[in-house]
PDB file of C-alpha atoms in Angstrom:
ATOM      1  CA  UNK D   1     -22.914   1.303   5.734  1.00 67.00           C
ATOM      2  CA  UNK D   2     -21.705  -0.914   3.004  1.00 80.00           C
ATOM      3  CA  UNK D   3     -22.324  -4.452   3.444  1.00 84.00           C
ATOM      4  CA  UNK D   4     -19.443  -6.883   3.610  1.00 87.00           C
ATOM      5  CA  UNK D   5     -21.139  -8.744   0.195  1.00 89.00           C
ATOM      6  CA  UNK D   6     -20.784  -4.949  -1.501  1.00 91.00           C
ATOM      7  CA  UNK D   7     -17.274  -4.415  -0.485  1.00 93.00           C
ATOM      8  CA  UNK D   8     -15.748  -7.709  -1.172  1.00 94.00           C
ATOM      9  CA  UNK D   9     -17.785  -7.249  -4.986  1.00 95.00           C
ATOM     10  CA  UNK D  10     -16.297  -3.914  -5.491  1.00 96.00           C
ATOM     11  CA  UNK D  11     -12.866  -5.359  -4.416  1.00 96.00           C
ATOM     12  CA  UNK D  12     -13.485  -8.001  -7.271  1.00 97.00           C
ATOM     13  CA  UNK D  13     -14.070  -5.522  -9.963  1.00 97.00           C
ATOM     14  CA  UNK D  14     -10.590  -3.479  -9.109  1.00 97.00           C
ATOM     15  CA  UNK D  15      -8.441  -6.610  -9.148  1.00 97.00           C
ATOM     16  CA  UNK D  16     -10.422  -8.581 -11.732  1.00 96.00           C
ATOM     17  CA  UNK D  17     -11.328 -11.678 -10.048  1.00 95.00           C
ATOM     18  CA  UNK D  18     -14.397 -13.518  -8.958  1.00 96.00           C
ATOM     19  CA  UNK D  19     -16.297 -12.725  -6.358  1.00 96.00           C
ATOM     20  CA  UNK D  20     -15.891 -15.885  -5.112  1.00 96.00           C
ATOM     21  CA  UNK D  21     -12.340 -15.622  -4.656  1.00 96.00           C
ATOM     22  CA  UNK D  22     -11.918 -12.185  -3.286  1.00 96.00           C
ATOM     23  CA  UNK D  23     -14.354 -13.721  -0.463  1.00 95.00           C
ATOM     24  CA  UNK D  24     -12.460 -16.806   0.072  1.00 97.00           C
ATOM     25  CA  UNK D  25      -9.022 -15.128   0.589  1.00 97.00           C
ATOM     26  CA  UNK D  26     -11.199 -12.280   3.111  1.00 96.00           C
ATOM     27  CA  UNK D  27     -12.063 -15.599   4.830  1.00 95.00           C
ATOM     28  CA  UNK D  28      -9.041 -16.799   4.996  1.00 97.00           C
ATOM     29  CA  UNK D  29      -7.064 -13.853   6.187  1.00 97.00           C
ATOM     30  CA  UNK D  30     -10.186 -13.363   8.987  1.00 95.00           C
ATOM     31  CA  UNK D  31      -9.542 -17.118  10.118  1.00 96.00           C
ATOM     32  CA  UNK D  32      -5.507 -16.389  10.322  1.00 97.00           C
ATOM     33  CA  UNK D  33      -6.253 -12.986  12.392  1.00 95.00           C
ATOM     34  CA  UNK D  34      -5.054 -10.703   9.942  1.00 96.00           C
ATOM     35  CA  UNK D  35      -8.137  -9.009   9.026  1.00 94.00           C
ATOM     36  CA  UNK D  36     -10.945  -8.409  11.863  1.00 90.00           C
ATOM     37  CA  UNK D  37     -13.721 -10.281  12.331  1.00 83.00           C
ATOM     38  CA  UNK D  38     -16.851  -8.528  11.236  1.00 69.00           C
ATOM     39  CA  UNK D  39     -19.898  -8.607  13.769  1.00 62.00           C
ATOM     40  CA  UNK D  40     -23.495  -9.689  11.890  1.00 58.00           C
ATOM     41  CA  UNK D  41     -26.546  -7.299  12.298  1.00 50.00           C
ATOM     42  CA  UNK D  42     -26.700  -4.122  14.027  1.00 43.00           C
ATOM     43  CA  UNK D  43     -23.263  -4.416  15.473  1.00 44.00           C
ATOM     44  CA  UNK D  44     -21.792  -4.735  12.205  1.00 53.00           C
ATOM     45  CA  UNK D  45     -18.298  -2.147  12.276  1.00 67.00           C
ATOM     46  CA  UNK D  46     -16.603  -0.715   9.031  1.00 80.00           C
ATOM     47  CA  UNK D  47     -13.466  -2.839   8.112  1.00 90.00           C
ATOM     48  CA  UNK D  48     -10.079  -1.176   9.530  1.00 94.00           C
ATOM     49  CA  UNK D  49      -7.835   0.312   7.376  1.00 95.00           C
ATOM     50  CA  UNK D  50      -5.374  -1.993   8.511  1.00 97.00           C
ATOM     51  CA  UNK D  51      -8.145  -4.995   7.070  1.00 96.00           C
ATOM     52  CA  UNK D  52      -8.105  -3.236   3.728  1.00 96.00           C
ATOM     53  CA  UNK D  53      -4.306  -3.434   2.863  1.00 98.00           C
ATOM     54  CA  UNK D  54      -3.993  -7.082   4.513  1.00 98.00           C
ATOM     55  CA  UNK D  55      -6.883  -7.763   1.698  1.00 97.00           C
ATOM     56  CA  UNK D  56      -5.183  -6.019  -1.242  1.00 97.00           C
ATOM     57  CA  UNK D  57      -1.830  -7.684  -0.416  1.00 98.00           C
ATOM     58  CA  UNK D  58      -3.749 -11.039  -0.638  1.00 97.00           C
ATOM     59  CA  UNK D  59      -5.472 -10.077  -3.708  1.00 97.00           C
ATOM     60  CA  UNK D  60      -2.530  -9.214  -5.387  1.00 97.00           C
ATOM     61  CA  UNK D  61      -0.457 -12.266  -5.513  1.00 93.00           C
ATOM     62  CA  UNK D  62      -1.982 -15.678  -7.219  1.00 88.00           C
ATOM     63  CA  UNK D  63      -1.301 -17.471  -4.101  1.00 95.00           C
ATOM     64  CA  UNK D  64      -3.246 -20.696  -3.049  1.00 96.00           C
ATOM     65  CA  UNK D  65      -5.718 -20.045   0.309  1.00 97.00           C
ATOM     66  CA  UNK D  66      -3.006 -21.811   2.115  1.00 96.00           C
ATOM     67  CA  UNK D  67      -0.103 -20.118   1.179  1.00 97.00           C
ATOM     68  CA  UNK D  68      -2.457 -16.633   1.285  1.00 98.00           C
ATOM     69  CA  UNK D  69      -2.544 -15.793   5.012  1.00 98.00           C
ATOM     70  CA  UNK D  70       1.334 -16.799   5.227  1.00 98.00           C
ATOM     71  CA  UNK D  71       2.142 -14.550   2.635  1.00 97.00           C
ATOM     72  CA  UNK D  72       0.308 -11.822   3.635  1.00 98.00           C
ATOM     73  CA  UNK D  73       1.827 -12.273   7.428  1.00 98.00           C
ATOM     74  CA  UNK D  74       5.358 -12.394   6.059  1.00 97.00           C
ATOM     75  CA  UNK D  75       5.132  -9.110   3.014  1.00 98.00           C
ATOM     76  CA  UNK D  76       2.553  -7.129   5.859  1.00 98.00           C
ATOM     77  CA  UNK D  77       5.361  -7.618   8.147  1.00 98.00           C
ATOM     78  CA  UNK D  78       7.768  -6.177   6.472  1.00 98.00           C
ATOM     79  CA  UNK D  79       9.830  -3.243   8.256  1.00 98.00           C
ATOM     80  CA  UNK D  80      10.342   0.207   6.790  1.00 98.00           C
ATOM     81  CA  UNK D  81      14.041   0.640   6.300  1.00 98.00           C
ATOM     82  CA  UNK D  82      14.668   3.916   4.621  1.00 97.00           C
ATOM     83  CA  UNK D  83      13.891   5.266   1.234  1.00 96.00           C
ATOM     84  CA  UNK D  84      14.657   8.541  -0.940  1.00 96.00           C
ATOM     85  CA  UNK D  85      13.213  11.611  -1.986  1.00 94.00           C
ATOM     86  CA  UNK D  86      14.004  13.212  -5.614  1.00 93.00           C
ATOM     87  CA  UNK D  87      12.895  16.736  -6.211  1.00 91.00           C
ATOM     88  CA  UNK D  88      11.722  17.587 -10.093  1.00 85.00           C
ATOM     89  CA  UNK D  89      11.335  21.025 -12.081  1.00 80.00           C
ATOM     90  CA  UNK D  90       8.189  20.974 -13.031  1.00 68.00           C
ATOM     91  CA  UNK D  91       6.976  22.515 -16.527  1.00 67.00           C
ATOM     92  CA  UNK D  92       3.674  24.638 -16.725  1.00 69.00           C
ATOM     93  CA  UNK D  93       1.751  21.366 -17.271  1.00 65.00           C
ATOM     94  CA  UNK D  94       2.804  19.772 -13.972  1.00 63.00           C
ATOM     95  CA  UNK D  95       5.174  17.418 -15.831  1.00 70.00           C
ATOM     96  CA  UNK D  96       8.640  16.257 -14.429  1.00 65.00           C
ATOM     97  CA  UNK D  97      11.084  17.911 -16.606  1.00 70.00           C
ATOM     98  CA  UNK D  98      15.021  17.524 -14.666  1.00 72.00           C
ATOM     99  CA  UNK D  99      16.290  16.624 -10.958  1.00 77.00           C
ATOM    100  CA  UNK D 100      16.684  19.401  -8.725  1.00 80.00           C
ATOM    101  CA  UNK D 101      17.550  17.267  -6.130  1.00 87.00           C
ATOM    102  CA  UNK D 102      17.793  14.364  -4.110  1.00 91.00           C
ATOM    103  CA  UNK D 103      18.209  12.461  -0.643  1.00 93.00           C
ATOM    104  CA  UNK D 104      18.511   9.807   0.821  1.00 95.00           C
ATOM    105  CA  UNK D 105      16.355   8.762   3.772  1.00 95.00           C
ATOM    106  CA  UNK D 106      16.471   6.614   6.809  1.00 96.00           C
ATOM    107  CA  UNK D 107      13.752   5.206   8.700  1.00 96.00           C
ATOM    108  CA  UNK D 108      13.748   7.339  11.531  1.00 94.00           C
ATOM    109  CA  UNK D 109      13.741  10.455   9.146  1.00 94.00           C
ATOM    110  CA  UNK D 110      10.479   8.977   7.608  1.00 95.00           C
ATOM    111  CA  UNK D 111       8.652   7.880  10.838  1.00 95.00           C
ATOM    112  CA  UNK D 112      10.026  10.888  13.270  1.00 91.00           C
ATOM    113  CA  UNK D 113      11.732  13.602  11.688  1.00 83.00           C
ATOM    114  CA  UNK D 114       9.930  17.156  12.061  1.00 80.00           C
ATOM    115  CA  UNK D 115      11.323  18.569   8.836  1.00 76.00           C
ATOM    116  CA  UNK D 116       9.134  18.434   5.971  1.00 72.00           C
ATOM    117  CA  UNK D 117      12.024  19.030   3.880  1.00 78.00           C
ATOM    118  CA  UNK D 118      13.056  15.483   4.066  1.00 85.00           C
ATOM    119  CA  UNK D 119       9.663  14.079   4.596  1.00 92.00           C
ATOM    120  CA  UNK D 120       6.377  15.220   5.028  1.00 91.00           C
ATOM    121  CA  UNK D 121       4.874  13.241   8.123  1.00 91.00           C
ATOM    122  CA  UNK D 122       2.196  15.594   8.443  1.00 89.00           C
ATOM    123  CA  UNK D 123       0.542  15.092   5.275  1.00 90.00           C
ATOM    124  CA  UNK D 124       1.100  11.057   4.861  1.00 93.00           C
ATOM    125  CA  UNK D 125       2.507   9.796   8.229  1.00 94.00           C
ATOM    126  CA  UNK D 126       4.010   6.118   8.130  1.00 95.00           C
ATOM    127  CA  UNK D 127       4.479   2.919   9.788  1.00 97.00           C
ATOM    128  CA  UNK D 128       7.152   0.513  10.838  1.00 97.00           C
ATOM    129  CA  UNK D 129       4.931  -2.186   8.548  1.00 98.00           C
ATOM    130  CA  UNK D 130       4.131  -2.219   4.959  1.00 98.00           C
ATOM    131  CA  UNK D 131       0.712  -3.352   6.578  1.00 98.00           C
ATOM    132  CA  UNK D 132       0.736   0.143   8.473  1.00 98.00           C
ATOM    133  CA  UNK D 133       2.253   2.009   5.872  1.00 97.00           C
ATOM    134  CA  UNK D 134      -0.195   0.987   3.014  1.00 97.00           C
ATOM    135  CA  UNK D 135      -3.183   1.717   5.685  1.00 97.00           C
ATOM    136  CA  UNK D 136      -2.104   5.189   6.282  1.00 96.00           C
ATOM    137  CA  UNK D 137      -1.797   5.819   2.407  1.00 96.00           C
ATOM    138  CA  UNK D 138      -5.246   4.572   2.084  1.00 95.00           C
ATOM    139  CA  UNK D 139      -7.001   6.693   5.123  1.00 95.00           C
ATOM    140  CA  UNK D 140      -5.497  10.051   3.256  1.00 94.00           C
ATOM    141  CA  UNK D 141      -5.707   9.698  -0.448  1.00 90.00           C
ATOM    142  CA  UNK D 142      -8.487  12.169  -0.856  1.00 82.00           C
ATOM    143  CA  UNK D 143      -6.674  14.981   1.382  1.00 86.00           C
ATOM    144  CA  UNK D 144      -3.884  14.637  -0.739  1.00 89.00           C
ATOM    145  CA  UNK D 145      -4.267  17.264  -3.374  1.00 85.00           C
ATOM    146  CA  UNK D 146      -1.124  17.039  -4.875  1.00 85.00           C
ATOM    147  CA  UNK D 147      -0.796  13.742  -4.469  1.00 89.00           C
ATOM    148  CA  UNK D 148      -0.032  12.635  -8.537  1.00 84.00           C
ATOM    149  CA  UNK D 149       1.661   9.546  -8.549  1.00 90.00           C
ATOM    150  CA  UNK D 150       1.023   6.573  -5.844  1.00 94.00           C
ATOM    151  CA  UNK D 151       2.384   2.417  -6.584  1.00 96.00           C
ATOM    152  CA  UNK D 152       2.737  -0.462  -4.473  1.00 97.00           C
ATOM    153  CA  UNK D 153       5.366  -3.036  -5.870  1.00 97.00           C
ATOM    154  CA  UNK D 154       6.085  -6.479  -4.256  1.00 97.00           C
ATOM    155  CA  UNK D 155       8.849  -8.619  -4.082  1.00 96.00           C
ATOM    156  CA  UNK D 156       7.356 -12.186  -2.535  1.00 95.00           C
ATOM    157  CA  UNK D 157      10.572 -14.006  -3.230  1.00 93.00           C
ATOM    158  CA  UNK D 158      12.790 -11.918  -1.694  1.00 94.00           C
ATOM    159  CA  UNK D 159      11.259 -10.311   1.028  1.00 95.00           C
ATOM    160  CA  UNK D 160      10.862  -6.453  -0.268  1.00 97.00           C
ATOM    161  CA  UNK D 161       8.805  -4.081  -1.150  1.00 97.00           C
ATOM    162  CA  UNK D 162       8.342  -0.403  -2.397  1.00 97.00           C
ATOM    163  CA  UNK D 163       6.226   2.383  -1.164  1.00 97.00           C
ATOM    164  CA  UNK D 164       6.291   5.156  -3.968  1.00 96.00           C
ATOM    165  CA  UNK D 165       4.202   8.048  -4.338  1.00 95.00           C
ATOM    166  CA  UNK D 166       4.401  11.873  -6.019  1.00 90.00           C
ATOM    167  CA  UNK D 167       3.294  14.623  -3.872  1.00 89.00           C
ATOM    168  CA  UNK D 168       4.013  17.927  -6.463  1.00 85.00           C
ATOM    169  CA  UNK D 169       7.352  18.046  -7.526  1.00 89.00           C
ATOM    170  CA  UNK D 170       8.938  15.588  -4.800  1.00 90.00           C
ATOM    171  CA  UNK D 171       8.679  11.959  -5.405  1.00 91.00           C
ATOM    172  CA  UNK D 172       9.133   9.554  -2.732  1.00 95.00           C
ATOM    173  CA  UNK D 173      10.739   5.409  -3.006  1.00 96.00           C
ATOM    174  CA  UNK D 174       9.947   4.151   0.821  1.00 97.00           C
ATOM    175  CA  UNK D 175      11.497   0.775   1.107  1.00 98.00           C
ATOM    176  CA  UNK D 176      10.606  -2.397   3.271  1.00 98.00           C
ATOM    177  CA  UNK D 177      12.251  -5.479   4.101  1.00 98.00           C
ATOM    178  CA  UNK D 178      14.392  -6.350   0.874  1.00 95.00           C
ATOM    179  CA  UNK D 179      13.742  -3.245  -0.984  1.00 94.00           C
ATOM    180  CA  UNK D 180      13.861  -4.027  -5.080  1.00 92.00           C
ATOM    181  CA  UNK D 181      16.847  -6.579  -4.174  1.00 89.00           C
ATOM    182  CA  UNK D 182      16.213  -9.515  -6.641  1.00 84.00           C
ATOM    183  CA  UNK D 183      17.444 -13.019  -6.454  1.00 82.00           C
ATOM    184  CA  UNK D 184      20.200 -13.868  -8.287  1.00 81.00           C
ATOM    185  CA  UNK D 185      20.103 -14.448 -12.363  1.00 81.00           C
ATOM    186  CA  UNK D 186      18.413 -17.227 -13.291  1.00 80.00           C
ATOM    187  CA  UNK D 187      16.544 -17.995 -10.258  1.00 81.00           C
ATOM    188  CA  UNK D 188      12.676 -17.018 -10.574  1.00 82.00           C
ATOM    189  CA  UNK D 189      11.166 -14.006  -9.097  1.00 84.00           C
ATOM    190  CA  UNK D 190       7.927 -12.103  -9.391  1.00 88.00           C
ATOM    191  CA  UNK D 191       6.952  -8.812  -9.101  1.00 93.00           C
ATOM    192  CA  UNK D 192       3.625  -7.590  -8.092  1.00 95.00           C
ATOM    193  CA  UNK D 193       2.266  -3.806  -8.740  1.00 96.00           C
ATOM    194  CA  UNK D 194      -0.631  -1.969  -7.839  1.00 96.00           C
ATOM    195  CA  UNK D 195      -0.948   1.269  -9.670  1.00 95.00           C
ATOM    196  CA  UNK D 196      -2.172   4.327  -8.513  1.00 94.00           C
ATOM    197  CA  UNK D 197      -5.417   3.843 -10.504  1.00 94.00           C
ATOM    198  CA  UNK D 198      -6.256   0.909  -8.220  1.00 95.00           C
ATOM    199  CA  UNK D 199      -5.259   2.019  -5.063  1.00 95.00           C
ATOM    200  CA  UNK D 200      -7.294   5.355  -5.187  1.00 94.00           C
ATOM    201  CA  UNK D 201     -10.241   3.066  -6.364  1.00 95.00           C
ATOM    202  CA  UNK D 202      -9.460   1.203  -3.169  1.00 96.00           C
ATOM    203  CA  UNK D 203      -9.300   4.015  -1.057  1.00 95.00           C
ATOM    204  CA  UNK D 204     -12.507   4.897  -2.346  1.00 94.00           C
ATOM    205  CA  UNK D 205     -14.179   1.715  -1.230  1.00 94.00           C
ATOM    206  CA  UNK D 206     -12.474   2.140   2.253  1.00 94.00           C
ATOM    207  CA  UNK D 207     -13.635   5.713   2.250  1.00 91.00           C
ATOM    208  CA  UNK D 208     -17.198   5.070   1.569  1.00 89.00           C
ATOM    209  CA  UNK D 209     -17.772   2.329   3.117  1.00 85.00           C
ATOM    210  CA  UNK D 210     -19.724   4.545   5.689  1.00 67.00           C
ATOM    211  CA  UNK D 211     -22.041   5.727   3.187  1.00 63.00           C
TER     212      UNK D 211
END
């Protein structure tokens, strides 16, 4: 089993930071209850999924180890509260040439709905959380064959957030909270995105953290 040393200084290599600070906002996040306490010795356990994508939300924002755990609380929180699917034609090279098609999707399509034709729950089954939703991406990367395209955007200042992700020729926006809403013009806003380079390296580290 990885150690907690090894995972926190493979986290600091995907998000480019010091290893020092990845383990100061784990710390942080452990003392606030949003990531679970890891035992010493023999009865160390694996960290949940659910710990992972509490971490990666702190590491993605440059907040202060105060305004960390608060932040991760509040954008973890976050409620699914619909989304969309678009369906491409796809060219011979697995590029997306024009729309075929689209819908719109509420939540309860996402989370409950047995027709894969409007979402497919069996493959990448959500949550009500961005927290949830994030740890359930994470868990299946590697059984996702098809899966081309995967980003997690954040909206601190306004509350939102977007879930997106390719699996063949459908792609899928899942939004949470806010959405992509931004503040009116003129009043400051960040955005915050994780590629899909970064989290399959982080689903990777959750992955193997077995051995």
């Amino acid at each position: 089993m990885s150690t907690r040393a090894e995972i926190m200084a493979e986290l600091a290599t995907i998000f480019d930071r010091p290893k020092s600070s990845v383990d100061a906002i784990d710390r942080v996040l452990t003392d606030a209850g949003l990531r679970t306490r890891a035992a010493r010795g023999r009865a160390a356990q694996a960290m949940s999924a659910e710990d992972f994508a509490n971490v990666t939300i702190g590491l993605m924002g440059g907040w202060s180890l105060r305004e960390t755990p608060l932040m991760v609380a509040r954008l973890g929180g976050l409620e699914l509260v619909g989304g969309e699917m678009v369906e491409f034609d796809l060219g011979e090279d697995g590029e997306m040439m024009g729309i075929q098609g689209s819908a719109d999707l509420t939540a309860y399509q996402i989370l409950e709905s047995n027709l894969p034709i409007l979402y497919p729950r069996k493959q990448l089954p959500m949550a009500r959380t961005l927290t949830g939703a994030l740890a359930s991406l994470l868990e299946r990367v590697p059984a996702l064959a098809d899966l081309e395209i995967c980003l997690l955007t954040l909206y601190p200042e306004t509350g939102g957030a977007l879930l997106e992700f390719r699996l063949g020729p459908r792609r899928y926006t899942l939004r949470f909270g806010a959405g992509d809403r931004l503040p009116p013009a003129g009043v400051f806003h960040s955005t915050l995105v994780l590629r899909t380079a970064g989290l399959k390296r982080i689903a990777g580290v959750f992955l193997g953290q077995n051995g």
